[in-house]
Each structure stands twice: as structure tokens, then as C-alpha cells.
């Protein structure tokens, strides 16, 4: 969970690295795309399908003892929970018009799912 969650937080930080309080062009574009995805059922379904494929790719890339079915199941469950936290954060971020920092939302969603200790290393106090 820490590797996947940390990577999601890092990616969100990189994607939304606007200067100061004004969102950058990439951030505005991402917000517009997310709003369109949320409001269009076919795009929302496609997003969830892509998210499933990404989950499988992450689990395969982690390669944590793929011969152990129980370990593979745990990796799939943890990655799925991370992806759900990311999806929830993205949706909230779009609804909030980007006022809350996306990495903070992801951190909060991961903490709600896995506990504060699971994401303590990624929090910036």
C-alpha cells in the first residue's frame, strides 16, 4: 500500500504543481477533463475500466511473490483500495474546483482507508 499510495501522491503533486494559489494550465486542463468524465456516464465507465487495467498493471509491476495466491490477492486488494481512494479524491477535487490540493485529498482518503500510520510518511505538516 505504501508504494502505491506514495506513487499516487507523488504523481498528483507533479501533475498539479501550479505556481502559488493560481492553478497551472495542466491543473485547469485536468479539472476540466475530470468534470467532463464525472458528468458523462460513458466516460465515467471508461475511466473505471481503465482504472481496473491500471490496477492489474500495478500489481504485475510490483511482482510481490506472484506464485503465492494469497500474497497476490492481498496486493490486488490493497491496490484496488488505493485506486478507489484516488478516484474518490479526483471526484472530490473536481467538485471542489481544485480549491483543496489534490495530494492532500489523496492522503486523507488513504488515511481513511488504511489508517493515519499508513500515510504518515507522506504528510507535510
GROMACS .gro file of N, CA and C in nm:
model
  375
    1UNK      N    1   0.082  -0.118   0.000
    1UNK     CA    2   0.000   0.000   0.000
    1UNK      C    3   0.086   0.124   0.000
    2UNK      N    4   0.193   0.125   0.078
    2UNK     CA    5   0.276   0.245   0.087
    2UNK      C    6   0.338   0.282  -0.048
    3UNK      N    7   0.383   0.181  -0.122
    3UNK     CA    8   0.444   0.210  -0.252
    3UNK      C    9   0.342   0.267  -0.349
    4UNK      N   10   0.225   0.205  -0.355
    4UNK     CA   11   0.122   0.250  -0.448
    4UNK      C   12   0.068   0.385  -0.403
    5UNK      N   13   0.032   0.398  -0.276
    5UNK     CA   14  -0.020   0.524  -0.225
    5UNK      C   15   0.079   0.638  -0.241
    6UNK      N   16   0.205   0.611  -0.210
    6UNK     CA   17   0.308   0.713  -0.226
    6UNK      C   18   0.324   0.756  -0.370
    7UNK      N   19   0.318   0.659  -0.462
    7UNK     CA   20   0.330   0.691  -0.605
    7UNK      C   21   0.212   0.777  -0.651
    8UNK      N   22   0.092   0.747  -0.601
    8UNK     CA   23  -0.025   0.827  -0.638
    8UNK      C   24  -0.013   0.970  -0.587
    9UNK      N   25   0.033   0.985  -0.464
    9UNK     CA   26   0.051   1.118  -0.406
    9UNK      C   27   0.159   1.195  -0.484
   10UNK      N   28   0.269   1.128  -0.514
   10UNK     CA   29   0.377   1.191  -0.589
   10UNK      C   30   0.331   1.234  -0.729
   11UNK      N   31   0.256   1.149  -0.796
   11UNK     CA   32   0.206   1.182  -0.930
   11UNK      C   33   0.110   1.301  -0.925
   12UNK      N   34   0.023   1.304  -0.824
   12UNK     CA   35  -0.070   1.416  -0.811
   12UNK      C   36   0.005   1.545  -0.783
   13UNK      N   37   0.109   1.537  -0.703
   13UNK     CA   38   0.190   1.655  -0.673
   13UNK      C   39   0.254   1.707  -0.801
   14UNK      N   40   0.306   1.617  -0.882
   14UNK     CA   41   0.371   1.656  -1.007
   14UNK      C   42   0.270   1.715  -1.106
   15UNK      N   43   0.153   1.652  -1.117
   15UNK     CA   44   0.052   1.698  -1.214
   15UNK      C   45  -0.012   1.830  -1.176
   16UNK      N   46  -0.020   1.858  -1.049
   16UNK     CA   47  -0.092   1.978  -1.004
   16UNK      C   48   0.003   2.081  -0.947
   17UNK      N   49   0.123   2.084  -0.993
   17UNK     CA   50   0.224   2.175  -0.939
   17UNK      C   51   0.210   2.317  -0.990
   18UNK      N   52   0.090   2.376  -0.978
   18UNK     CA   53   0.071   2.515  -1.018
   18UNK      C   54   0.153   2.609  -0.931
   19UNK      N   55   0.175   2.729  -0.979
   19UNK     CA   56   0.254   2.828  -0.905
   19UNK      C   57   0.164   2.904  -0.808
   20UNK      N   58   0.188   2.888  -0.680
   20UNK     CA   59   0.112   2.961  -0.579
   20UNK      C   60  -0.032   2.919  -0.575
   21UNK      N   61  -0.121   3.019  -0.558
   21UNK     CA   62  -0.264   2.991  -0.546
   21UNK      C   63  -0.332   2.974  -0.681
   22UNK      N   64  -0.272   3.025  -0.787
   22UNK     CA   65  -0.330   3.012  -0.920
   22UNK      C   66  -0.296   2.874  -0.977
   23UNK      N   67  -0.396   2.799  -1.021
   23UNK     CA   68  -0.366   2.668  -1.078
   23UNK      C   69  -0.292   2.681  -1.211
   24UNK      N   70  -0.202   2.588  -1.237
   24UNK     CA   71  -0.129   2.586  -1.362
   24UNK      C   72  -0.219   2.538  -1.475
   25UNK      N   73  -0.173   2.553  -1.598
   25UNK     CA   74  -0.251   2.513  -1.715
   25UNK      C   75  -0.283   2.364  -1.711
   26UNK      N   76  -0.187   2.281  -1.669
   26UNK     CA   77  -0.213   2.137  -1.661
   26UNK      C   78  -0.321   2.107  -1.558
   27UNK      N   79  -0.318   2.179  -1.449
   27UNK     CA   80  -0.417   2.157  -1.343
   27UNK      C   81  -0.556   2.195  -1.391
   28UNK      N   82  -0.570   2.309  -1.461
   28UNK     CA   83  -0.701   2.351  -1.514
   28UNK      C   84  -0.752   2.248  -1.615
   29UNK      N   85  -0.662   2.201  -1.702
   29UNK     CA   86  -0.700   2.102  -1.802
   29UNK      C   87  -0.748   1.974  -1.735
   30UNK      N   88  -0.674   1.929  -1.634
   30UNK     CA   89  -0.712   1.808  -1.561
   30UNK      C   90  -0.848   1.826  -1.494
   31UNK      N   91  -0.871   1.940  -1.433
   31UNK     CA   92  -1.002   1.968  -1.370
   31UNK      C   93  -1.113   1.963  -1.474
   32UNK      N   94  -1.092   2.026  -1.590
   32UNK     CA   95  -1.194   2.025  -1.694
   32UNK      C   96  -1.223   1.882  -1.742
   33UNK      N   97  -1.118   1.804  -1.761
   33UNK     CA   98  -1.136   1.664  -1.804
   33UNK      C   99  -1.211   1.583  -1.698
   34UNK      N  100  -1.178   1.605  -1.572
   34UNK     CA  101  -1.246   1.533  -1.464
   34UNK      C  102  -1.394   1.570  -1.456
   35UNK      N  103  -1.424   1.698  -1.471
   35UNK     CA  104  -1.565   1.740  -1.470
   35UNK      C  105  -1.642   1.674  -1.583
   36UNK      N  106  -1.582   1.669  -1.700
   36UNK     CA  107  -1.645   1.604  -1.815
   36UNK      C  108  -1.665   1.455  -1.788
   37UNK      N  109  -1.565   1.391  -1.731
   37UNK     CA  110  -1.574   1.248  -1.701
   37UNK      C  111  -1.684   1.221  -1.599
   38UNK      N  112  -1.691   1.302  -1.495
   38UNK     CA  113  -1.790   1.282  -1.390
   38UNK      C  114  -1.932   1.299  -1.444
   39UNK      N  115  -1.949   1.393  -1.535
   39UNK     CA  116  -2.084   1.425  -1.584
   39UNK      C  117  -2.128   1.342  -1.705
   40UNK      N  118  -2.041   1.259  -1.760
   40UNK     CA  119  -2.073   1.180  -1.879
   40UNK      C  120  -2.064   1.031  -1.845
   41UNK      N  121  -2.178   0.962  -1.840
   41UNK     CA  122  -2.176   0.821  -1.799
   41UNK      C  123  -2.080   0.733  -1.880
   42UNK      N  124  -2.073   0.750  -2.010
   42UNK     CA  125  -1.984   0.665  -2.091
   42UNK      C  126  -1.838   0.691  -2.056
   43UNK      N  127  -1.802   0.816  -2.032
   43UNK     CA  128  -1.664   0.848  -1.994
   43UNK      C  129  -1.632   0.797  -1.854
   44UNK      N  130  -1.730   0.806  -1.766
   44UNK     CA  131  -1.711   0.755  -1.629
   44UNK      C  132  -1.688   0.604  -1.633
   45UNK      N  133  -1.766   0.533  -1.714
   45UNK     CA  134  -1.749   0.387  -1.726
   45UNK      C  135  -1.613   0.354  -1.786
   46UNK      N  136  -1.571   0.430  -1.885
   46UNK     CA  137  -1.440   0.406  -1.947
   46UNK      C  138  -1.327   0.432  -1.848
   47UNK      N  139  -1.343   0.537  -1.766
   47UNK     CA  140  -1.244   0.568  -1.663
   47UNK      C  141  -1.231   0.451  -1.565
   48UNK      N  142  -1.343   0.397  -1.522
   48UNK     CA  143  -1.338   0.286  -1.427
   48UNK      C  144  -1.277   0.161  -1.491
   49UNK      N  145  -1.303   0.140  -1.620
   49UNK     CA  146  -1.242   0.028  -1.691
   49UNK      C  147  -1.090   0.048  -1.700
   50UNK      N  148  -1.049   0.168  -1.730
   50UNK     CA  149  -0.905   0.199  -1.736
   50UNK      C  150  -0.841   0.184  -1.599
   51UNK      N  151  -0.914   0.222  -1.497
   51UNK     CA  152  -0.862   0.211  -1.360
   51UNK      C  153  -0.839   0.064  -1.324
   52UNK      N  154  -0.928  -0.024  -1.367
   52UNK     CA  155  -0.910  -0.167  -1.342
   52UNK      C  156  -0.785  -0.218  -1.413
   53UNK      N  157  -0.766  -0.178  -1.538
   53UNK     CA  158  -0.648  -0.221  -1.613
   53UNK      C  159  -0.521  -0.167  -1.547
   54UNK      N  160  -0.524  -0.043  -1.499
   54UNK     CA  161  -0.409   0.014  -1.430
   54UNK      C  162  -0.379  -0.062  -1.302
   55UNK      N  163  -0.484  -0.100  -1.230
   55UNK     CA  164  -0.466  -0.178  -1.107
   55UNK      C  165  -0.393  -0.308  -1.138
   56UNK      N  166  -0.434  -0.376  -1.243
   56UNK     CA  167  -0.368  -0.502  -1.281
   56UNK      C  168  -0.223  -0.479  -1.319
   57UNK      N  169  -0.196  -0.371  -1.391
   57UNK     CA  170  -0.059  -0.340  -1.431
   57UNK      C  171   0.029  -0.309  -1.309
   58UNK      N  172  -0.027  -0.239  -1.211
   58UNK     CA  173   0.048  -0.208  -1.089
   58UNK      C  174   0.081  -0.336  -1.014
   59UNK      N  175  -0.017  -0.422  -0.997
   59UNK     CA  176   0.005  -0.548  -0.926
   59UNK      C  177   0.111  -0.631  -0.998
   60UNK      N  178   0.103  -0.637  -1.131
   60UNK     CA  179   0.203  -0.712  -1.208
   60UNK      C  180   0.342  -0.650  -1.191
   61UNK      N  181   0.350  -0.518  -1.193
   61UNK     CA  182   0.479  -0.449  -1.180
   61UNK      C  183   0.540  -0.468  -1.041
   62UNK      N  184   0.455  -0.476  -0.940
   62UNK     CA  185   0.507  -0.496  -0.805
   62UNK      C  186   0.574  -0.632  -0.795
   63UNK      N  187   0.516  -0.732  -0.862
   63UNK     CA  188   0.577  -0.864  -0.868
   63UNK      C  189   0.604  -0.929  -0.735
   64UNK      N  190   0.529  -0.892  -0.633
   64UNK     CA  191   0.549  -0.948  -0.500
   64UNK      C  192   0.499  -1.091  -0.493
   65UNK      N  193   0.591  -1.184  -0.508
   65UNK     CA  194   0.563  -1.327  -0.493
   65UNK      C  195   0.435  -1.368  -0.566
   66UNK      N  196   0.437  -1.352  -0.698
   66UNK     CA  197   0.321  -1.384  -0.781
   66UNK      C  198   0.280  -1.530  -0.773
   67UNK      N  199   0.370  -1.617  -0.724
   67UNK     CA  200   0.335  -1.759  -0.715
   67UNK      C  201   0.250  -1.789  -0.593
   68UNK      N  202   0.243  -1.698  -0.499
   68UNK     CA  203   0.163  -1.717  -0.378
   68UNK      C  204   0.026  -1.652  -0.400
   69UNK      N  205  -0.080  -1.732  -0.416
   69UNK     CA  206  -0.213  -1.677  -0.444
   69UNK      C  207  -0.263  -1.582  -0.334
   70UNK      N  208  -0.229  -1.610  -0.209
   70UNK     CA  209  -0.272  -1.523  -0.101
   70UNK      C  210  -0.202  -1.388  -0.108
   71UNK      N  211  -0.073  -1.387  -0.136
   71UNK     CA  212   0.001  -1.262  -0.150
   71UNK      C  213  -0.050  -1.182  -0.269
   72UNK      N  214  -0.081  -1.250  -0.379
   72UNK     CA  215  -0.136  -1.183  -0.497
   72UNK      C  216  -0.271  -1.120  -0.465
   73UNK      N  217  -0.354  -1.193  -0.390
   73UNK     CA  218  -0.484  -1.139  -0.351
   73UNK      C  219  -0.469  -1.015  -0.264
   74UNK      N  220  -0.378  -1.020  -0.168
   74UNK     CA  221  -0.356  -0.905  -0.080
   74UNK      C  222  -0.307  -0.784  -0.161
   75UNK      N  223  -0.218  -0.808  -0.257
   75UNK     CA  224  -0.168  -0.699  -0.341
   75UNK      C  225  -0.281  -0.640  -0.425
   76UNK      N  226  -0.366  -0.726  -0.480
   76UNK     CA  227  -0.480  -0.677  -0.559
   76UNK      C  228  -0.577  -0.597  -0.472
   77UNK      N  229  -0.605  -0.646  -0.353
   77UNK     CA  230  -0.699  -0.576  -0.264
   77UNK      C  231  -0.643  -0.440  -0.222
   78UNK      N  232  -0.517  -0.435  -0.184
   78UNK     CA  233  -0.456  -0.309  -0.141
   78UNK      C  234  -0.449  -0.210  -0.257
   79UNK      N  235  -0.410  -0.258  -0.374
   79UNK     CA  236  -0.402  -0.170  -0.490
   79UNK      C  237  -0.540  -0.120  -0.530
   80UNK      N  238  -0.639  -0.207  -0.524
   80UNK     CA  239  -0.776  -0.168  -0.555
   80UNK      C  240  -0.824  -0.060  -0.458
   81UNK      N  241  -0.793  -0.075  -0.330
   81UNK     CA  242  -0.833   0.025  -0.231
   81UNK      C  243  -0.762   0.159  -0.258
   82UNK      N  244  -0.635   0.154  -0.296
   82UNK     CA  245  -0.561   0.276  -0.330
   82UNK      C  246  -0.624   0.345  -0.451
   83UNK      N  247  -0.660   0.267  -0.552
   83UNK     CA  248  -0.721   0.324  -0.671
   83UNK      C  249  -0.859   0.383  -0.640
   84UNK      N  250  -0.934   0.319  -0.552
   84UNK     CA  251  -1.063   0.374  -0.513
   84UNK      C  252  -1.045   0.506  -0.437
   85UNK      N  253  -0.944   0.511  -0.351
   85UNK     CA  254  -0.914   0.636  -0.279
   85UNK      C  255  -0.876   0.745  -0.378
   86UNK      N  256  -0.799   0.709  -0.479
   86UNK     CA  257  -0.760   0.806  -0.581
   86UNK      C  258  -0.882   0.856  -0.657
   87UNK      N  259  -0.969   0.765  -0.699
   87UNK     CA  260  -1.090   0.802  -0.773
   87UNK      C  261  -1.178   0.895  -0.689
   88UNK      N  262  -1.196   0.861  -0.563
   88UNK     CA  263  -1.276   0.944  -0.474
   88UNK      C  264  -1.214   1.082  -0.458
   89UNK      N  265  -1.083   1.086  -0.447
   89UNK     CA  266  -1.013   1.214  -0.433
   89UNK      C  267  -1.025   1.299  -0.560
   90UNK      N  268  -1.009   1.237  -0.675
   90UNK     CA  269  -1.022   1.310  -0.801
   90UNK      C  270  -1.162   1.368  -0.817
   91UNK      N  271  -1.262   1.288  -0.785
   91UNK     CA  272  -1.401   1.335  -0.795
   91UNK      C  273  -1.426   1.452  -0.701
   92UNK      N  274  -1.381   1.439  -0.578
   92UNK     CA  275  -1.397   1.548  -0.480
   92UNK      C  276  -1.322   1.674  -0.525
   93UNK      N  277  -1.202   1.656  -0.577
   93UNK     CA  278  -1.121   1.767  -0.623
   93UNK      C  279  -1.191   1.843  -0.736
   94UNK      N  280  -1.253   1.769  -0.829
   94UNK     CA  281  -1.327   1.832  -0.939
   94UNK      C  282  -1.450   1.906  -0.886
   95UNK      N  283  -1.522   1.844  -0.793
   95UNK     CA  284  -1.640   1.907  -0.734
   95UNK      C  285  -1.602   2.034  -0.657
   96UNK      N  286  -1.484   2.033  -0.599
   96UNK     CA  287  -1.433   2.143  -0.517
   96UNK      C  288  -1.363   2.249  -0.604
   97UNK      N  289  -1.364   2.228  -0.736
   97UNK     CA  290  -1.299   2.317  -0.832
   97UNK      C  291  -1.151   2.337  -0.802
   98UNK      N  292  -1.088   2.233  -0.748
   98UNK     CA  293  -0.945   2.238  -0.724
   98UNK      C  294  -0.901   2.323  -0.606
   99UNK      N  295  -0.996   2.365  -0.522
   99UNK     CA  296  -0.959   2.451  -0.408
   99UNK      C  297  -0.876   2.377  -0.304
  100UNK      N  298  -0.904   2.251  -0.286
  100UNK     CA  299  -0.823   2.169  -0.195
  100UNK      C  300  -0.714   2.104  -0.278
  101UNK      N  301  -0.594   2.100  -0.228
  101UNK     CA  302  -0.483   2.040  -0.302
  101UNK      C  303  -0.508   1.890  -0.321
  102UNK      N  304  -0.494   1.843  -0.443
  102UNK     CA  305  -0.519   1.703  -0.475
  102UNK      C  306  -0.432   1.607  -0.394
  103UNK      N  307  -0.302   1.632  -0.377
  103UNK     CA  308  -0.223   1.539  -0.294
  103UNK      C  309  -0.275   1.529  -0.151
  104UNK      N  310  -0.327   1.640  -0.098
  104UNK     CA  311  -0.384   1.637   0.038
  104UNK      C  312  -0.510   1.551   0.042
  105UNK      N  313  -0.595   1.563  -0.061
  105UNK     CA  314  -0.716   1.480  -0.066
  105UNK      C  315  -0.681   1.332  -0.075
  106UNK      N  316  -0.581   1.299  -0.156
  106UNK     CA  317  -0.540   1.159  -0.170
  106UNK      C  318  -0.486   1.107  -0.037
  107UNK      N  319  -0.405   1.187   0.029
  107UNK     CA  320  -0.351   1.148   0.160
  107UNK      C  321  -0.463   1.123   0.259
  108UNK      N  322  -0.561   1.212   0.262
  108UNK     CA  323  -0.675   1.195   0.354
  108UNK      C  324  -0.757   1.071   0.321
  109UNK      N  325  -0.776   1.046   0.191
  109UNK     CA  326  -0.853   0.927   0.150
  109UNK      C  327  -0.779   0.799   0.185
  110UNK      N  328  -0.647   0.798   0.165
  110UNK     CA  329  -0.569   0.680   0.202
  110UNK      C  330  -0.569   0.660   0.353
  111UNK      N  331  -0.562   0.767   0.429
  111UNK     CA  332  -0.567   0.756   0.576
  111UNK      C  333  -0.702   0.703   0.620
  112UNK      N  334  -0.809   0.746   0.554
  112UNK     CA  335  -0.942   0.695   0.588
  112UNK      C  336  -0.954   0.547   0.558
  113UNK      N  337  -0.885   0.502   0.454
  113UNK     CA  338  -0.891   0.361   0.415
  113UNK      C  339  -0.798   0.271   0.494
  114UNK      N  340  -0.678   0.320   0.523
  114UNK     CA  341  -0.573   0.236   0.582
  114UNK      C  342  -0.526   0.281   0.720
  115UNK      N  343  -0.571   0.396   0.765
  115UNK     CA  344  -0.527   0.449   0.894
  115UNK      C  345  -0.418   0.554   0.877
  116UNK      N  346  -0.406   0.640   0.975
  116UNK     CA  347  -0.310   0.751   0.969
  116UNK      C  348  -0.167   0.703   0.957
  117UNK      N  349  -0.132   0.595   1.023
  117UNK     CA  350   0.006   0.547   1.020
  117UNK      C  351   0.050   0.503   0.880
  118UNK      N  352  -0.046   0.460   0.799
  118UNK     CA  353  -0.012   0.410   0.666
  118UNK      C  354   0.036   0.520   0.574
  119UNK      N  355  -0.003   0.644   0.600
  119UNK     CA  356   0.036   0.754   0.511
  119UNK      C  357   0.112   0.863   0.585
  120UNK      N  358   0.153   0.836   0.705
  120UNK     CA  359   0.221   0.938   0.786
  120UNK      C  360   0.346   0.989   0.719
  121UNK      N  361   0.416   0.905   0.644
  121UNK     CA  362   0.540   0.949   0.580
  121UNK      C  363   0.517   1.044   0.465
  122UNK      N  364   0.393   1.052   0.415
  122UNK     CA  365   0.364   1.138   0.302
  122UNK      C  366   0.299   1.270   0.343
  123UNK      N  367   0.262   1.284   0.465
  123UNK     CA  368   0.200   1.408   0.512
  123UNK      C  369   0.304   1.516   0.530
  124UNK      N  370   0.265   1.634   0.489
  124UNK     CA  371   0.354   1.750   0.509
  124UNK      C  372   0.290   1.840   0.615
  125UNK      N  373   0.345   1.837   0.733
  125UNK     CA  374   0.286   1.917   0.841
  125UNK      C  375   0.352   2.052   0.850
   0.00000   0.00000   0.00000
